[in-house]
XYZ file of C-alpha atoms in Angstrom:
644
model
C -38.114 -22.907 25.369
C -37.512 -24.847 22.157
C -39.459 -22.174 20.211
C -37.289 -19.526 21.740
C -34.169 -21.429 20.703
C -35.496 -21.734 17.139
C -36.330 -18.033 17.015
C -32.831 -17.105 18.280
C -31.290 -19.406 15.599
C -33.470 -17.793 12.894
C -32.362 -14.308 14.108
C -28.704 -15.380 13.868
C -29.114 -16.831 10.356
C -31.136 -13.947 8.899
C -29.332 -10.977 10.391
C -25.950 -11.720 11.918
C -24.374 -14.063 9.448
C -25.112 -11.934 6.277
C -23.409 -8.891 8.088
C -20.522 -11.061 9.105
C -20.222 -12.296 5.528
C -20.123 -8.771 4.155
C -17.470 -7.629 6.602
C -15.348 -10.673 5.879
C -15.532 -9.925 2.181
C -14.587 -6.303 2.864
C -11.705 -7.414 5.090
C -10.533 -9.908 2.365
C -10.722 -7.228 -0.281
C -8.606 -4.872 1.822
C -6.223 -7.466 3.035
C -2.581 -6.908 2.245
C 0.444 -9.197 2.550
C 3.684 -7.327 2.503
C 5.847 -8.242 -0.491
C 2.900 -9.613 -2.538
C 1.924 -6.767 -4.849
C 4.996 -4.968 -6.303
C 4.509 -2.644 -9.284
C 6.891 -2.623 -12.141
C 7.669 0.692 -14.016
C 9.226 1.025 -17.434
C 11.335 4.073 -18.275
C 9.003 7.092 -18.791
C 6.081 5.682 -16.981
C 4.243 8.305 -14.915
C 4.570 8.101 -11.080
C 1.731 9.252 -8.944
C 2.960 11.374 -6.067
C 0.254 11.770 -3.371
C 0.124 14.157 -0.423
C -0.919 13.196 3.018
C -1.676 15.101 6.202
C 0.466 17.714 7.933
C 1.650 16.435 11.301
C 3.283 17.925 14.353
C 4.537 16.296 17.554
C 3.965 19.568 19.371
C 0.160 19.730 18.721
C -0.773 16.179 17.752
C -3.434 17.747 15.517
C -3.110 16.669 11.892
C -4.319 18.926 9.049
C -4.961 18.160 5.390
C -2.173 19.222 2.952
C -4.322 21.762 1.128
C -5.360 23.444 4.402
C -2.322 25.549 3.564
C -2.084 27.395 0.247
C 0.299 24.996 -1.343
C 0.177 24.550 -5.127
C -2.930 22.553 -5.942
C -3.535 20.271 -9.021
C -6.251 21.148 -11.503
C -8.698 18.903 -9.579
C -8.066 17.655 -6.047
C -9.037 13.986 -5.813
C -9.232 12.081 -2.509
C -7.868 8.565 -2.380
C -9.956 5.805 -0.891
C -9.077 5.256 2.739
C -9.762 2.365 5.058
C -11.233 2.722 8.508
C -7.903 2.758 10.299
C -6.576 5.637 7.996
C -9.652 7.792 8.701
C -9.264 7.252 12.503
C -5.526 8.074 12.210
C -6.396 11.427 10.484
C -4.835 10.413 7.087
C -6.153 12.546 4.253
C -4.533 11.221 1.059
C -4.897 13.385 -2.084
C -3.335 13.837 -5.473
C -0.619 16.409 -6.086
C 0.638 18.639 -8.955
C 4.067 17.004 -8.910
C 4.868 15.289 -12.209
C 7.336 12.328 -11.977
C 8.384 10.075 -14.934
C 10.306 6.910 -14.172
C 14.110 7.317 -14.640
C 13.659 10.671 -16.332
C 15.267 13.248 -13.948
C 14.424 16.924 -14.343
C 15.756 19.982 -12.616
C 14.168 23.079 -11.258
C 10.627 22.420 -12.404
C 8.308 25.408 -11.532
C 5.239 24.292 -9.777
C 3.443 27.574 -9.182
C 3.798 31.090 -7.981
C 1.627 32.520 -5.140
C 1.445 35.837 -3.403
C 0.792 35.745 0.222
C -1.851 37.897 1.893
C -2.077 38.538 5.692
C -4.219 35.482 6.302
C -2.079 32.967 4.301
C 1.137 34.311 5.785
C -0.297 33.839 9.274
C -1.275 30.291 8.430
C 2.253 29.445 7.298
C 3.774 31.083 10.343
C 1.506 29.144 12.766
C 2.467 25.883 11.048
C 6.162 26.738 11.086
C 5.892 27.729 14.856
C 4.292 24.333 15.659
C 6.955 22.510 13.586
C 4.514 20.858 11.232
C 5.885 18.360 8.683
C 4.614 17.651 5.137
C 3.956 13.997 4.351
C 3.862 12.567 0.894
C 3.596 9.035 -0.682
C 5.061 7.465 -3.732
C 4.164 3.817 -4.668
C 3.028 3.396 -0.977
C 6.395 4.549 0.367
C 6.317 7.552 2.724
C 8.596 10.554 1.967
C 11.602 10.755 4.304
C 14.359 13.187 4.950
C 17.716 11.412 5.456
C 19.745 12.707 8.371
C 23.299 11.775 9.149
C 24.048 10.695 12.737
C 27.584 11.615 13.762
C 27.384 9.681 17.042
C 26.876 6.178 15.559
C 29.485 5.619 12.834
C 27.782 8.188 10.525
C 24.756 6.040 10.083
C 21.756 7.537 8.381
C 18.333 7.784 10.061
C 15.151 8.769 8.268
C 12.640 11.414 9.469
C 9.084 11.202 8.119
C 8.132 14.177 6.003
C 9.888 17.532 5.726
C 9.240 20.717 7.791
C 6.964 23.276 6.301
C 9.573 25.853 7.142
C 11.958 27.119 9.778
C 12.650 30.143 11.954
C 15.933 31.950 11.900
C 17.828 35.228 11.823
C 19.841 37.065 9.302
C 23.473 37.578 10.234
C 23.862 40.706 12.285
C 20.215 40.824 13.150
C 18.331 39.755 16.262
C 14.862 39.760 14.629
C 13.399 36.313 14.161
C 12.084 35.593 10.676
C 9.990 32.813 9.248
C 11.217 30.940 6.113
C 9.337 28.492 3.938
C 10.836 25.357 2.259
C 9.775 26.180 -1.296
C 12.309 23.995 -3.177
C 12.274 20.246 -2.916
C 15.067 18.118 -4.187
C 13.488 14.612 -4.543
C 15.430 11.405 -4.861
C 13.615 8.342 -6.116
C 15.601 5.065 -5.610
C 14.798 2.156 -7.740
C 15.807 -1.493 -8.222
C 16.113 -2.475 -11.886
C 15.634 -5.870 -13.414
C 18.404 -6.211 -16.009
C 16.355 -8.727 -18.011
C 13.159 -6.701 -18.565
C 14.641 -3.265 -17.851
C 11.684 -2.671 -15.665
C 12.194 -1.004 -12.199
C 10.619 -1.031 -8.825
C 10.682 1.938 -6.433
C 12.629 1.186 -3.212
C 13.091 4.674 -1.778
C 11.597 8.112 -1.710
C 13.764 10.875 -0.155
C 13.795 14.706 -0.168
C 16.071 17.551 0.792
C 14.071 20.730 1.400
C 15.511 24.170 0.706
C 14.278 27.703 1.296
C 15.290 29.866 -1.637
C 14.178 33.305 -2.756
C 13.795 32.715 -6.445
C 14.533 35.533 -8.826
C 13.667 36.126 -12.499
C 14.094 38.815 -15.098
C 11.240 41.098 -16.159
C 7.649 40.506 -15.364
C 6.344 37.106 -14.439
C 4.655 34.978 -17.054
C 4.256 31.294 -17.808
C 7.512 31.230 -19.740
C 9.626 33.087 -17.321
C 12.967 31.505 -16.451
C 14.479 31.670 -12.998
C 17.956 32.988 -12.499
C 18.395 31.261 -9.187
C 17.473 27.885 -10.499
C 17.811 27.158 -14.237
C 17.934 23.680 -15.852
C 19.301 25.138 -19.110
C 22.383 26.513 -17.375
C 22.597 23.521 -15.049
C 22.169 25.742 -12.116
C 20.389 24.144 -9.181
C 19.634 24.891 -5.596
C 22.269 23.509 -3.203
C 21.768 25.625 -0.149
C 19.464 28.125 1.532
C 21.803 31.159 1.711
C 19.091 33.434 0.325
C 15.998 32.005 2.013
C 12.348 32.810 1.156
C 10.642 34.883 3.869
C 7.058 34.347 4.863
C 5.465 37.765 4.877
C 2.246 39.333 3.571
C 2.488 40.643 0.031
C 5.608 38.536 -0.742
C 5.570 36.114 -3.635
C 6.713 32.594 -3.311
C 7.767 30.412 -6.233
C 7.533 26.627 -5.501
C 10.030 24.479 -7.455
C 11.419 20.934 -7.347
C 14.016 18.611 -8.754
C 13.737 14.874 -9.345
C 16.761 12.600 -9.309
C 16.728 8.821 -9.864
C 19.226 6.507 -8.200
C 19.672 2.836 -8.901
C 19.782 0.758 -5.715
C 20.828 -2.728 -4.694
C 17.997 -2.856 -2.236
C 15.291 -5.275 -3.428
C 11.586 -4.428 -3.357
C 10.870 -6.872 -0.582
C 13.463 -5.186 1.686
C 12.601 -1.569 0.942
C 11.003 -0.953 4.213
C 14.074 -2.162 6.157
C 15.706 1.253 6.175
C 12.446 2.828 7.584
C 12.211 0.302 10.298
C 15.952 0.184 11.157
C 16.346 -0.445 14.834
C 19.483 0.997 16.523
C 18.361 0.218 20.033
C 17.626 -3.532 19.884
C 19.804 -4.097 22.884
C 17.399 -2.081 24.973
C 14.631 -4.368 23.837
C 16.672 -7.407 24.804
C 17.278 -5.798 28.134
C 13.521 -5.315 28.483
C 12.910 -8.973 27.790
C 15.586 -10.063 30.248
C 14.238 -7.764 32.905
C 10.759 -9.091 32.462
C 11.968 -12.700 32.522
C 13.744 -12.072 35.857
C 10.371 -10.921 37.298
C 8.648 -13.976 35.914
C 11.264 -16.376 37.210
C 10.997 -14.760 40.689
C 7.222 -15.059 40.742
C 7.331 -18.586 39.277
C 9.624 -19.667 42.092
C 7.186 -18.258 44.661
C 4.183 -19.971 43.048
C 6.168 -23.271 42.814
C 7.025 -22.978 46.535
C 3.358 -22.461 47.386
C 2.037 -25.205 45.170
C 4.728 -27.851 45.799
C 5.576 -27.280 49.456
C 3.047 -25.328 51.413
C -0.119 -26.558 49.814
C 1.051 -30.144 49.575
C 1.961 -30.105 53.164
C -1.154 -28.348 54.314
C -3.551 -30.593 52.359
C -1.866 -33.684 53.601
C -2.093 -32.531 57.289
C -5.685 -31.384 56.795
C -6.894 -34.683 55.290
C -5.192 -36.616 58.109
C -7.131 -34.905 60.838
C -9.498 -37.301 62.557
C -11.967 -35.016 64.303
C -13.800 -31.858 63.493
C -12.424 -30.335 66.697
C -8.872 -30.739 65.301
C -9.939 -29.137 62.060
C -11.301 -26.216 63.887
C -7.985 -25.712 65.533
C -6.347 -25.282 62.146
C -5.773 -21.861 60.831
C -5.259 -20.479 57.372
C -6.908 -20.934 53.995
C -8.537 -24.215 54.930
C -10.869 -22.665 57.484
C -12.638 -20.517 54.871
C -13.656 -23.332 52.584
C -17.266 -22.775 53.405
C -17.123 -19.126 52.328
C -14.476 -18.924 49.617
C -17.000 -19.523 46.730
C -19.703 -17.234 48.184
C -20.852 -14.861 45.414
C -19.239 -11.450 45.737
C -21.039 -8.170 46.033
C -21.861 -6.510 42.661
C -21.345 -9.992 40.996
C -23.170 -8.737 37.858
C -20.593 -5.984 37.265
C -17.730 -8.460 37.872
C -19.237 -10.708 35.167
C -19.443 -7.779 32.764
C -15.812 -6.819 33.270
C -14.619 -10.454 32.976
C -16.567 -10.892 29.767
C -15.145 -7.567 28.396
C -11.635 -8.697 29.370
C -12.059 -11.963 27.481
C -13.121 -10.002 24.425
C -10.136 -7.695 24.757
C -7.671 -10.598 25.307
C -8.909 -12.413 22.239
C -8.578 -9.232 20.153
C -5.004 -8.476 21.364
C -3.834 -12.111 20.977
C -5.088 -12.523 17.389
C -3.849 -9.056 16.449
C -0.356 -9.867 17.880
C -0.215 -13.178 15.965
C -1.178 -11.500 12.655
C 1.386 -8.705 13.321
C 4.238 -11.150 14.208
C 3.690 -12.859 10.834
C 3.910 -9.588 9.027
C 0.317 -9.197 7.908
C -0.048 -5.744 9.589
C 3.048 -4.030 8.342
C 3.319 -0.174 8.133
C 3.030 -0.446 4.406
C -0.643 -1.211 4.992
C -1.585 2.208 6.487
C -4.354 1.948 8.990
C -4.346 -1.857 8.734
C -3.453 -2.382 12.377
C -6.250 -0.223 13.664
C -8.793 -1.627 11.259
C -7.906 -5.202 12.226
C -8.179 -4.365 15.904
C -11.652 -2.908 15.465
C -12.989 -5.794 13.358
C -11.444 -8.336 15.825
C -13.024 -6.472 18.721
C -16.445 -6.637 17.117
C -16.217 -10.396 16.275
C -14.813 -11.310 19.676
C -18.117 -10.197 21.230
C -19.347 -13.727 21.081
C -16.679 -14.797 23.544
C -17.467 -11.863 25.854
C -21.120 -12.957 26.049
C -20.171 -16.494 26.640
C -17.627 -15.851 29.393
C -19.879 -13.358 31.247
C -22.935 -15.675 31.017
C -21.039 -18.729 32.282
C -19.846 -16.834 35.351
C -23.175 -15.163 35.859
C -24.942 -18.561 35.997
C -22.413 -19.796 38.539
C -23.468 -16.929 40.749
C -27.103 -18.098 40.453
C -28.034 -15.142 38.101
C -31.189 -15.440 36.097
C -31.457 -12.284 33.870
C -28.861 -13.202 31.234
C -30.264 -10.785 28.570
C -29.757 -7.774 30.855
C -26.266 -8.990 31.588
C -25.474 -9.551 27.878
C -26.631 -5.955 27.116
C -24.457 -4.491 29.886
C -21.456 -6.568 28.609
C -22.000 -5.321 25.062
C -22.483 -1.693 25.989
C -20.649 -0.665 29.171
C -16.971 -0.667 28.124
C -17.542 0.400 24.512
C -19.998 3.042 25.738
C -17.509 4.611 28.162
C -14.830 4.546 25.489
C -17.091 5.926 22.831
C -18.218 8.782 25.122
C -14.636 9.822 25.737
C -13.740 9.387 22.030
C -16.816 11.488 21.029
C -15.804 14.385 23.390
C -12.182 14.295 22.110
C -13.459 14.179 18.463
C -15.577 17.289 19.173
C -12.501 19.070 20.470
C -10.525 18.110 17.305
C -13.442 19.117 15.110
C -13.407 22.521 16.843
C -9.782 22.947 15.788
C -10.692 22.179 12.159
C -8.223 19.345 12.093
C -8.296 16.469 9.615
C -8.040 14.200 12.688
C -11.666 14.787 13.377
C -13.568 11.624 12.478
C -16.328 12.374 9.915
C -19.919 11.753 10.756
C -20.140 8.914 8.223
C -17.310 7.004 9.905
C -18.804 7.623 13.378
C -22.123 6.150 12.068
C -20.201 3.159 10.671
C -18.583 2.640 14.079
C -21.960 2.710 15.824
C -23.411 0.298 13.178
C -20.549 -2.141 13.760
C -21.169 -1.909 17.462
C -24.937 -2.376 17.516
C -25.240 -4.255 14.252
C -22.571 -6.910 14.898
C -20.919 -6.755 18.315
C -24.134 -6.559 20.372
C -25.928 -9.484 18.575
C -22.769 -11.559 18.916
C -22.564 -10.769 22.597
C -26.231 -11.927 22.922
C -25.476 -15.151 20.957
C -22.510 -15.905 23.208
C -24.587 -15.105 26.281
C -27.332 -17.435 25.174
C -24.911 -20.308 24.483
C -23.065 -19.681 27.729
C -26.216 -19.500 29.837
C -27.545 -22.717 28.350
C -24.524 -24.586 29.559
C -24.665 -26.315 32.924
C -23.570 -24.095 35.826
C -19.948 -24.503 37.057
C -20.126 -26.422 40.279
C -18.140 -25.355 43.268
C -15.562 -27.899 44.683
C -16.911 -27.276 48.242
C -20.197 -26.293 49.658
C -20.898 -22.751 50.771
C -22.125 -22.184 54.353
C -25.412 -20.296 54.740
C -24.048 -17.898 57.352
C -20.965 -15.933 56.304
C -17.898 -16.404 58.459
C -16.533 -13.357 60.246
C -13.240 -12.103 58.773
C -10.564 -11.528 61.491
C -8.726 -8.210 61.771
C -6.078 -8.122 59.104
C -2.447 -7.002 59.362
C -1.652 -3.642 57.780
C 0.174 -5.188 54.841
C -2.931 -7.296 53.974
C -5.120 -4.207 53.713
C -7.055 -4.519 50.377
C -5.849 -1.148 49.069
C -2.245 -1.756 49.967
C -2.125 -5.288 48.494
C -3.917 -4.241 45.355
C -1.533 -1.405 44.699
C 1.481 -3.597 45.412
C 0.081 -6.209 43.018
C 0.077 -3.910 40.018
C 3.721 -2.968 40.251
C 5.273 -6.166 38.904
C 3.015 -6.486 35.767
C 3.799 -2.862 34.939
C 7.483 -3.493 35.604
C 7.410 -6.315 33.048
C 6.219 -4.028 30.177
C 7.329 -0.459 31.052
C 10.497 -0.452 28.965
C 8.605 -1.597 25.860
C 5.889 0.914 26.746
C 8.387 3.767 26.116
C 8.848 2.659 22.494
C 5.119 2.292 22.007
C 4.433 5.818 23.279
C 7.248 7.152 21.187
C 5.865 5.580 18.029
C 2.313 6.950 18.776
C 3.137 10.455 19.965
C 6.418 11.194 18.165
C 5.222 9.944 14.742
C 7.676 7.080 14.420
C 7.233 3.499 13.060
C 6.750 0.661 15.468
C 7.314 -2.737 13.887
C 9.044 -4.899 16.557
C 6.052 -7.085 17.080
C 8.251 -10.064 17.847
C 9.547 -8.310 21.023
C 6.113 -7.050 21.799
C 4.618 -10.508 21.609
C 7.216 -11.906 24.002
C 6.520 -9.025 26.380
C 2.842 -9.672 26.170
C 3.285 -13.322 27.006
C 5.443 -12.338 29.977
C 2.729 -9.903 31.039
C 0.134 -12.651 31.052
C 2.295 -14.908 33.189
C 3.220 -12.113 35.566
C -0.405 -11.059 36.073
C -1.426 -14.631 36.725
C 1.382 -15.394 39.171
C 1.285 -12.140 41.253
C -2.463 -12.613 41.665
C -2.117 -16.247 42.788
C 0.587 -15.373 45.294
C -1.341 -12.462 46.810
C -4.538 -14.545 46.787
C -2.885 -17.321 48.696
C -1.601 -14.904 51.298
C -5.089 -13.392 51.597
C -6.752 -16.770 52.037
C -4.116 -17.690 54.695
C -5.258 -14.560 56.613
C -8.767 -16.108 56.542
C -10.024 -13.348 54.206
C -12.261 -15.075 51.663
C -13.264 -11.937 49.686
C -11.010 -12.724 46.802
C -13.269 -12.226 43.789
C -12.995 -8.622 43.231
C -9.469 -8.355 44.736
C -8.122 -10.898 42.323
C -9.364 -8.620 39.495
C -8.139 -5.417 40.925
C -4.751 -6.799 41.948
C -3.341 -7.206 38.435
C -5.691 -4.617 37.066
C -4.043 -1.913 39.204
C -1.153 -1.962 36.807
C -3.261 0.286 34.617
C -2.857 3.017 37.303
C 0.880 2.766 36.986
C 0.568 2.825 33.185
C -1.379 6.134 33.437
C 1.172 7.591 35.876
C 3.982 6.606 33.535
C 2.150 8.217 30.603
C 1.882 11.433 32.687
C 5.617 11.239 33.395
C 6.303 10.714 29.672
C 4.144 13.711 28.837
C 6.216 16.065 30.985
C 9.643 14.681 30.142
C 9.541 13.615 26.520
C 6.938 15.643 24.768
C 6.917 19.354 23.872
C 3.125 19.801 23.931
C 2.187 23.288 25.287
C -1.394 23.708 23.993
C -4.314 22.812 26.262
C -6.252 21.078 23.394
C -3.209 18.815 22.647
C -2.844 18.007 26.341
C -6.519 17.072 26.648
C -6.193 14.756 23.582
C -3.026 13.100 24.998
C -4.575 12.409 28.465
C -7.956 11.462 26.961
C -6.497 8.854 24.689
C -4.103 7.579 27.436
C -7.084 7.337 29.782
C -8.763 5.038 27.253
C -5.586 2.972 26.849
C -5.240 2.701 30.662
C -8.865 1.601 30.999
C -8.412 -1.086 28.365
C -5.234 -2.277 30.025
C -7.102 -2.473 33.378
C -9.798 -4.635 31.819
C -7.183 -6.921 30.102
C -4.886 -7.462 33.081
C -7.696 -7.682 35.620
C -9.301 -10.518 33.679
C -6.088 -12.434 33.450
C -5.531 -12.128 37.181
C -9.103 -13.100 37.910
C -9.037 -16.354 35.867
C -5.617 -17.345 37.320
C -7.056 -16.862 40.836
C -10.267 -18.694 39.830
C -8.258 -21.653 38.621
C -6.017 -21.630 41.660
C -8.828 -21.555 44.279
C -10.769 -24.281 42.559
C -7.564 -26.419 42.378
C -6.627 -26.197 46.044
C -10.093 -26.542 47.469
C -10.907 -29.497 45.282
C -7.907 -31.255 46.893
C -9.319 -30.935 50.381
C -11.601 -33.591 51.870
C -14.503 -32.005 53.687
C -16.584 -34.070 56.035
């Protein structure tokens, strides 16, 4: 046994820790603190404008910028992307736009193209699906400012500009396609009066569709009559828009204007993250707190009145005959800690839930302190993946501890199932969805190299860590039950209709879901409607309320179950709070049909596939919380009872 322990330690030292060290170095290299690394620009310094993916809330399928025949630079160069960016479908590349700090220029010609039938069809399809073009300048995304007339004329910002639009000429009913071929950029900067250097604090655009005209034949020195910097003529409207039709030429142009701003660099994201609906979030918190207070009152009543009274009366009984006359939870003390059916599977799910809880909790803490701001694109997803991998050690430990309590012996088999079951199911769904995206030739398809890296992280780090945790957990002394278990199982009396397992499980999931469903709306909106979500303070409060709600509703229903002399609480405690995942999926379905404009089958499959993964993860998380709450509760009440 000692030699086995030494070999396990050598394995850990030679394989696992070097891998962990490399990943930590990589994570440290990529780590970003918002507000730490501003870049100063002097007048005339070149600014790098980068292009990102084309996105649409109607299809949810991103495409690379140069999948459309936009004006390319001499050489297209891909920017280095982190794991989260690749999984999000970001494809960041250089662009032909030439910006020089605080040097405005008007009506710069980018290029001239002539559409053929294929390219015209591509543009029309993207305009039909309302695709938006995304760009980046100094790590700030391009936005279109839109005036809101309903809220004191406040300005909101939409990410990216539309490729084009559909419309009709006056007096005609025929619908035409028009492309936005002139972009009026506005770069906002904050200037330091002492050094005269400036920092970029805003990147805005107003897109126009304009049919450019010129005299004579086209050449490199041709001057436009519709947009001429020499005559100070610029594009101010789209009265003569540029049609998208085969054999028509399109001239792409742009303006660059610089505006000095009082906004400091550290606050430049505030406008992007402006929240006009914070009252709704406070309502969400208050609503959730009401649920928690209600449940806390019930738990307090059970713990301080009923249990105290019941335990006192039970301990005062003088004879066994009197004890047998008692009814309720006390009579099942000899069966309440009997191992459940499929105890191995329960251990796997509990271990996975611990892993998931650790990942979410640490991610939330980092996000609340601002380490995972939107300025670090893909940072949130990268952090979650790395934390999931490293939390495998806690998954192995938790599942092995519970497994040993159930008198299990094959801890290695259990550790392997814990390491592979949940990630395996998620990876299988993800692989199928990725194949569908790849079939659509979308940039959202995860490349083979990234898929291989994910599998390497899974089997190279997560699986060994689960085994290490399982080994440590199994070496610990088994958790002792507070009361002895009878050899012969007690017969469970016929239950009332409201104590039916299915009914009580479904009822138990309503309140945890009710505590989070308002915040869930904003999360779904940020994911599927391409908006920023950065109210992690609210989210952390809601998450804490969710933990408390799951624990309390499970304890209450577990007590009622035991009072009905039904001692099969192990699985029911997990499923009671875990059933909230069913309501999450039903709400996601409701959201799909009421808030989204998705009409394509592929996009619908992607939505429901990813929401199925999210609901499954939510089931594992909430189920584990409910299980541990019930586990603590039963051990507490039965350890207070004197058994002769």
